[in-house]
Amino acid sequence: MTPATTVKTVKCVVWDLDDTLWDGTLLEGDDLLVPDANRELVRVLDEHGILQSVASRNEPGPVEDRLREFGLDEYFLHPQVGWSAKSSSLRNLVRALNIAADSVLFVDDSEFERAEVARELPEVRCMTRQELHDLVEAGHVLPRQVTADAARRREMYRAEDRRRSHEETFQGPNEEFLASLEMTLRVREATEADLDRAAELTQRTHQLNTTGITFDQEELAALVRDPGHRVLVAELDDCFGTYGTIGLAVLSTGPEWTIRLLLMSCRVMGRNVGSALIAAIARTAAAHDARTVAHFRQTDRNRQMLVTYRFAGFVVESRSGDNVVLALPDDRIPAVPGYVRLLTDDTTTAEDSGTTEEITR
């Protein structure tokens, strides 16, 4: 592959091992060595939120041992080691990671293997390790900005694997499953460091999104500085690890606090934490002697968010086409689900078995 001047967003780099990640061939008993340039690139890719894996024709056990000896085993998600075609390994990998094939770079010293993958999975970009190094050096692989979520992307994927295994084996009602996760939702004012992820959420989140309004970083920065607005971000953790920043709310403030946009990442689909974010907003508004109003614009995918508002106690005040204005009655304070611990800038709220404790910071 000749390095191109532009490359689509790279989400995952998949390494062959023999004479690619390391010098030498494992099955032939060679004295294997990982070049310093490769070792450093693995670290840099990881720090920039690019996932990595392995597709190698080898026996799994010896590969695991050697990767562990080199101190590299933790970097590779869902390693594909065996005797299947490399294209089959890559299909398994993109399915496990839930990413698109055109976001994958496949690195292999063998022209035959690259050709096989290119034939069976033409979306995957195939290259030698030197071409990968050249692409990185030319600025065509690493993202220009690295959010906190991106920097811990590998950690979040591993946490999600543990979480999924727990869900598949859990026996009992859904509410008991949610309680078993021991979720903590942190809601706070957005900072400059949050704005790249916040803008990304507005542009990529469509299903759990109340109005579909999009903002870029500059627009969000202006709202953060505007005393008549608040921009809130929500971060979710559970007993398996972090989900990262999964929620955003853009509010106009005054006698009424109006939720112009509220959204939740699809990575928390089924966790029912949207109601906890709404409760945090409404309680903070009430503490400022303001009523809470919400805008909703119906799309073909977001009806669940209207249902979330109604379950929280909001009533419809007006409709105009697909646009709905809802308000929370003055005597209604939304409850925080018992399986979510809510932390906010203003108060720490813990709700367990129907009891609520608030600690003012």
Coordinates of C-alpha atoms in Angstrom, one line a residue:
M1 CA 0.0 0.0 0.0
T2 CA 1.3 3.4 -0.9
P3 CA 0.5 5.9 1.9
A4 CA -2.4 8.2 0.9
T5 CA -2.7 11.8 1.5
T6 CA -5.9 11.3 3.4
V7 CA -7.1 8.3 5.4
K8 CA -10.5 7.7 7.0
T9 CA -10.7 7.7 10.8
V10 CA -8.7 4.8 12.2
K11 CA -10.3 3.0 15.1
C12 CA -8.2 -0.2 15.2
V13 CA -4.8 -1.4 14.1
V14 CA -4.5 -5.2 13.7
W15 CA -0.9 -6.6 13.8
D16 CA 0.4 -9.8 12.3
L17 CA 3.2 -11.1 14.6
D18 CA 6.0 -13.0 12.8
D19 CA 8.3 -10.5 11.1
T20 CA 5.7 -7.8 11.6
L21 CA 5.2 -6.9 15.3
W22 CA 8.3 -8.8 16.2
D23 CA 11.3 -9.9 14.2
G24 CA 11.6 -13.6 13.7
T25 CA 9.2 -16.6 13.4
L26 CA 7.8 -18.1 16.6
L27 CA 7.2 -21.7 15.3
E28 CA 10.7 -21.9 13.9
G29 CA 12.2 -21.2 17.3
D30 CA 13.8 -17.9 16.4
D31 CA 15.1 -15.5 19.0
L32 CA 12.2 -13.0 18.8
L33 CA 12.7 -9.3 19.2
V34 CA 10.1 -6.5 19.2
P35 CA 11.8 -3.4 17.5
D36 CA 11.8 -0.3 19.7
A37 CA 9.9 1.6 17.0
N38 CA 7.1 -1.0 17.1
R39 CA 7.0 -1.1 20.9
E40 CA 6.8 2.7 20.9
L41 CA 4.1 2.8 18.2
V42 CA 1.9 0.3 20.1
R43 CA 2.1 2.6 23.2
V44 CA 1.4 5.8 21.1
L45 CA -1.6 4.3 19.3
D46 CA -3.0 3.2 22.6
E47 CA -2.6 6.6 24.2
H48 CA -4.4 8.2 21.3
G49 CA -7.4 5.9 21.7
I50 CA -6.8 3.6 18.8
L51 CA -7.6 0.0 19.6
Q52 CA -5.2 -2.8 18.6
S53 CA -5.4 -6.5 18.1
V54 CA -3.5 -9.4 16.6
A55 CA -4.2 -11.7 13.7
S56 CA -1.6 -14.4 13.5
R57 CA -1.2 -18.0 12.2
N58 CA 0.2 -19.5 15.3
E59 CA -0.7 -21.6 18.3
P60 CA -2.6 -19.4 20.9
G61 CA -0.7 -20.6 24.0
P62 CA 2.9 -19.7 22.9
V63 CA 1.7 -16.4 21.5
E64 CA 0.1 -15.5 24.8
D65 CA 3.3 -16.4 26.6
R66 CA 5.5 -14.3 24.3
L67 CA 3.3 -11.3 24.3
R68 CA 3.2 -11.4 28.1
E69 CA 7.0 -11.7 28.2
F70 CA 7.3 -8.6 26.0
G71 CA 4.8 -6.8 28.3
L72 CA 2.4 -6.2 25.4
D73 CA -0.4 -8.6 26.1
E74 CA -2.7 -6.0 27.7
Y75 CA -2.7 -3.8 24.6
F76 CA -4.4 -6.3 22.3
L77 CA -8.2 -6.9 22.4
H78 CA -9.7 -10.1 21.2
P79 CA -6.5 -11.5 19.7
Q80 CA -7.2 -13.8 16.7
V81 CA -4.6 -16.5 16.8
G82 CA -5.0 -19.8 15.0
W83 CA -5.1 -21.3 11.5
S84 CA -8.1 -19.6 9.9
A85 CA -7.8 -17.2 7.0
K86 CA -6.8 -13.7 8.0
S87 CA -10.0 -12.3 6.5
S88 CA -12.0 -14.6 8.8
S89 CA -10.0 -13.4 11.8
L90 CA -10.7 -9.8 10.9
R91 CA -14.4 -10.4 10.4
N92 CA -14.5 -11.9 13.9
L93 CA -12.7 -9.0 15.3
V94 CA -14.8 -6.2 13.8
R95 CA -17.9 -8.0 15.0
A96 CA -16.4 -8.3 18.6
L97 CA -15.4 -4.7 18.7
N98 CA -18.6 -3.5 16.9
I99 CA -16.6 -1.2 14.5
A100 CA -16.7 -0.8 10.7
A101 CA -14.2 -2.6 8.6
D102 CA -13.2 0.6 6.9
S103 CA -11.9 1.9 10.2
V104 CA -9.3 -1.0 10.4
L105 CA -5.7 -1.0 9.4
F106 CA -4.2 -4.5 8.9
V107 CA -0.4 -4.8 9.1
D108 CA 1.3 -7.9 7.7
D109 CA 4.7 -8.6 6.2
S110 CA 3.2 -11.2 3.8
E111 CA 2.0 -10.0 0.4
F112 CA -0.1 -13.1 0.2
E113 CA -2.0 -12.4 3.4
R114 CA -2.5 -8.8 2.5
A115 CA -3.9 -9.8 -0.9
E116 CA -6.3 -12.4 0.7
V117 CA -7.7 -9.8 3.1
A118 CA -7.9 -7.1 0.4
R119 CA -9.9 -9.6 -1.8
E120 CA -12.3 -10.7 0.9
L121 CA -12.6 -7.4 2.9
P122 CA -11.8 -4.6 0.5
E123 CA -12.8 -2.0 3.1
V124 CA -9.9 -3.0 5.3
R125 CA -6.7 -1.1 4.5
C126 CA -3.7 -3.4 4.3
M127 CA -0.1 -2.4 4.6
T128 CA 3.4 -3.4 5.7
R129 CA 4.7 -2.2 9.1
Q130 CA 7.0 0.3 7.4
E131 CA 3.9 1.8 5.6
L132 CA 2.1 2.0 8.9
H133 CA 5.1 3.9 10.4
D134 CA 5.1 6.2 7.4
L135 CA 1.4 6.9 7.7
V136 CA 1.7 7.7 11.3
E137 CA 4.7 9.9 10.7
A138 CA 2.8 11.8 8.0
G139 CA -0.1 12.5 10.4
H140 CA -2.7 10.3 8.8
V141 CA -3.5 7.9 11.7
L142 CA -3.4 9.6 15.1
P143 CA -6.3 11.9 15.9
R144 CA -5.5 15.6 16.3
Q145 CA -7.1 15.8 19.7
V146 CA -7.3 13.1 22.4
T147 CA -10.2 13.2 24.8
A148 CA -10.2 11.6 28.2
D149 CA -12.6 9.0 26.9
A150 CA -10.3 8.2 24.0
A151 CA -7.2 7.8 26.2
R152 CA -9.0 5.1 28.2
R153 CA -10.8 3.5 25.2
R154 CA -9.0 0.1 25.7
E155 CA -9.9 0.1 29.4
M156 CA -13.6 0.8 28.5
Y157 CA -13.7 -2.1 26.0
R158 CA -12.3 -4.5 28.5
A159 CA -14.8 -3.3 31.1
E160 CA -17.6 -3.8 28.6
D161 CA -16.5 -7.3 27.9
R162 CA -16.7 -8.1 31.6
R163 CA -20.1 -6.4 31.9
R164 CA -21.5 -8.3 28.9
S165 CA -20.4 -11.6 30.4
H166 CA -22.0 -10.7 33.7
E167 CA -25.3 -9.8 31.9
E168 CA -25.3 -13.1 29.9
T169 CA -25.1 -15.2 33.0
F170 CA -27.2 -13.1 35.4
Q171 CA -30.5 -14.7 36.4
G172 CA -33.2 -12.5 37.9
P173 CA -35.3 -9.4 37.2
N174 CA -33.9 -6.5 35.2
E175 CA -33.9 -4.2 38.2
E176 CA -31.9 -6.6 40.2
F177 CA -29.4 -6.8 37.3
L178 CA -29.1 -3.0 37.2
A179 CA -28.6 -2.9 41.0
S180 CA -25.8 -5.5 40.7
L181 CA -23.9 -3.1 38.5
E182 CA -23.5 -0.6 41.3
M183 CA -23.7 2.3 39.0
T184 CA -22.5 5.8 39.9
L185 CA -23.6 8.8 37.7
R186 CA -21.6 12.0 38.0
V187 CA -23.2 15.2 36.7
R188 CA -21.0 18.3 36.5
E189 CA -20.4 21.5 34.6
A190 CA -18.5 21.0 31.4
T191 CA -15.0 22.3 31.2
E192 CA -12.8 23.1 28.2
A193 CA -11.4 19.6 28.2
D194 CA -14.9 18.1 27.8
L195 CA -15.9 20.0 24.7
D196 CA -14.5 17.7 22.1
R197 CA -16.3 14.7 23.5
A198 CA -19.5 16.8 24.1
A199 CA -19.5 18.0 20.5
E200 CA -18.9 14.4 19.3
L201 CA -22.0 13.3 21.3
T202 CA -24.3 15.9 19.7
Q203 CA -23.1 14.8 16.2
R204 CA -23.2 11.0 16.7
T205 CA -26.1 10.4 19.1
H206 CA -29.5 10.1 17.5
Q207 CA -31.6 7.6 19.3
L208 CA -31.3 8.8 22.9
N209 CA -31.5 12.5 21.9
T210 CA -34.3 14.8 22.8
T211 CA -34.0 17.5 20.0
G212 CA -31.3 16.5 17.6
I213 CA -29.5 19.9 17.9
T214 CA -25.8 19.7 17.1
F215 CA -23.0 21.9 18.5
D216 CA -19.4 22.2 17.5
Q217 CA -16.7 22.9 20.1
E218 CA -16.7 26.6 19.5
E219 CA -20.5 26.8 20.0
L220 CA -20.3 24.8 23.2
A221 CA -17.4 26.9 24.5
A222 CA -19.5 30.0 24.0
L223 CA -22.4 28.5 25.9
V224 CA -20.1 27.5 28.7
R225 CA -19.0 31.1 29.0
D226 CA -22.5 32.5 28.7
P227 CA -24.0 33.2 32.2
G228 CA -27.5 32.5 30.8
H229 CA -26.6 28.9 29.9
R230 CA -25.3 25.7 31.6
V231 CA -23.6 22.9 29.8
L232 CA -23.6 19.7 31.9
V233 CA -21.8 16.4 31.2
A234 CA -22.6 13.0 32.8
E235 CA -20.0 10.3 33.4
L236 CA -21.0 6.7 34.4
D237 CA -19.0 4.1 36.3
D238 CA -20.0 0.7 37.6
C239 CA -18.4 -2.2 39.4
F240 CA -16.7 -3.3 36.1
G241 CA -15.1 0.0 35.2
T242 CA -16.0 3.3 33.5
Y243 CA -18.4 4.0 30.5
G244 CA -16.7 7.4 30.2
T245 CA -18.7 10.6 29.3
I246 CA -22.1 9.3 28.3
G247 CA -24.5 12.2 28.7
L248 CA -24.9 15.9 27.9
A249 CA -27.4 18.6 28.7
V250 CA -27.6 22.1 27.4
L251 CA -29.7 24.4 29.5
S252 CA -30.8 28.0 29.3
T253 CA -31.3 29.4 32.8
G254 CA -33.4 32.2 34.4
P255 CA -36.8 32.1 36.0
E256 CA -37.2 28.8 34.0
W257 CA -34.5 26.3 33.3
T258 CA -35.1 25.0 29.8
I259 CA -33.5 21.8 28.7
R260 CA -32.6 22.6 25.1
L261 CA -30.9 19.4 24.5
L262 CA -30.5 16.2 26.5
L263 CA -28.8 13.1 25.2
M264 CA -27.3 9.8 26.3
S265 CA -24.8 7.7 24.5
C266 CA -26.0 4.4 23.0
R267 CA -23.4 2.7 25.1
V268 CA -25.7 3.0 28.1
M269 CA -28.8 1.8 26.3
G270 CA -30.9 -0.2 28.7
R271 CA -29.2 1.2 31.8
N272 CA -32.1 3.7 32.5
V273 CA -29.8 6.4 33.7
G274 CA -31.4 9.2 31.7
S275 CA -34.0 9.6 34.5
A276 CA -31.1 10.2 36.9
L277 CA -29.7 13.0 34.7
I278 CA -33.1 14.6 34.5
A279 CA -33.5 14.4 38.3
A280 CA -30.1 16.1 38.7
I281 CA -31.1 18.9 36.5
A282 CA -34.6 19.4 38.1
R283 CA -33.2 19.3 41.6
T284 CA -30.5 21.9 40.8
A285 CA -33.1 24.1 39.1
A286 CA -35.4 23.9 42.1
A287 CA -32.5 24.8 44.4
H288 CA -32.3 28.0 42.3
D289 CA -36.0 28.6 42.6
A290 CA -36.6 27.9 39.0
R291 CA -39.1 25.6 37.3
T292 CA -37.8 23.0 34.8
V293 CA -39.0 23.1 31.1
A294 CA -37.9 20.7 28.4
H295 CA -37.9 20.9 24.6
F296 CA -38.5 17.8 22.6
R297 CA -38.4 17.4 18.8
Q298 CA -39.7 14.0 17.6
T299 CA -37.7 12.0 15.1
D300 CA -38.1 8.5 13.8
R301 CA -35.7 7.2 16.4
N302 CA -36.0 9.1 19.7
R303 CA -39.5 8.4 21.1
Q304 CA -37.8 6.7 24.1
M305 CA -36.6 10.1 25.3
L306 CA -40.1 11.5 25.4
V307 CA -41.2 8.5 27.4
T308 CA -38.3 9.2 29.8
Y309 CA -39.5 12.8 30.3
R310 CA -43.1 11.6 30.9
F311 CA -42.0 9.0 33.5
A312 CA -40.0 11.7 35.3
G313 CA -43.3 13.6 35.7
F314 CA -43.1 16.2 32.9
V315 CA -46.4 17.2 31.3
V316 CA -47.0 18.5 27.8
E317 CA -47.6 22.3 27.7
S318 CA -47.7 22.8 24.0
R319 CA -47.2 21.1 20.6
S320 CA -46.3 22.4 17.2
G321 CA -45.7 19.8 14.6
D322 CA -42.9 17.6 15.8
N323 CA -41.9 20.1 18.5
V324 CA -43.2 19.6 22.1
V325 CA -42.7 21.8 25.1
L326 CA -42.9 20.0 28.5
A327 CA -42.8 21.3 32.0
L328 CA -42.3 19.7 35.4
P329 CA -45.1 20.6 37.9
D330 CA -43.9 22.8 40.8
D331 CA -44.7 20.0 43.3
R332 CA -43.0 17.3 41.4
I333 CA -39.3 16.3 42.1
P334 CA -38.1 13.4 39.9
A335 CA -36.9 10.4 41.8
V336 CA -33.4 9.0 41.3
P337 CA -33.6 5.2 40.4
G338 CA -32.7 3.1 43.4
Y339 CA -30.0 1.3 41.4
V340 CA -28.1 4.6 40.6
R341 CA -25.9 6.6 42.9
L342 CA -26.0 10.2 41.8
L343 CA -23.2 12.7 42.3
T344 CA -23.5 16.3 41.3
D345 CA -21.5 19.5 41.6
D346 CA -24.0 20.8 44.1
T347 CA -24.9 17.7 46.1
T348 CA -24.0 14.1 46.6
T349 CA -27.2 12.0 46.4
A350 CA -27.3 8.4 47.2
E351 CA -30.5 6.5 46.9
D352 CA -30.8 3.0 48.2
S353 CA -33.9 0.9 49.0
G354 CA -36.1 4.0 48.9
T355 CA -34.0 6.2 51.2
T356 CA -32.2 9.3 50.1
E357 CA -29.2 11.0 51.6
E358 CA -28.0 14.4 50.4
I359 CA -24.6 15.8 51.5
T360 CA -23.9 19.4 50.5
R361 CA -20.3 19.9 49.5

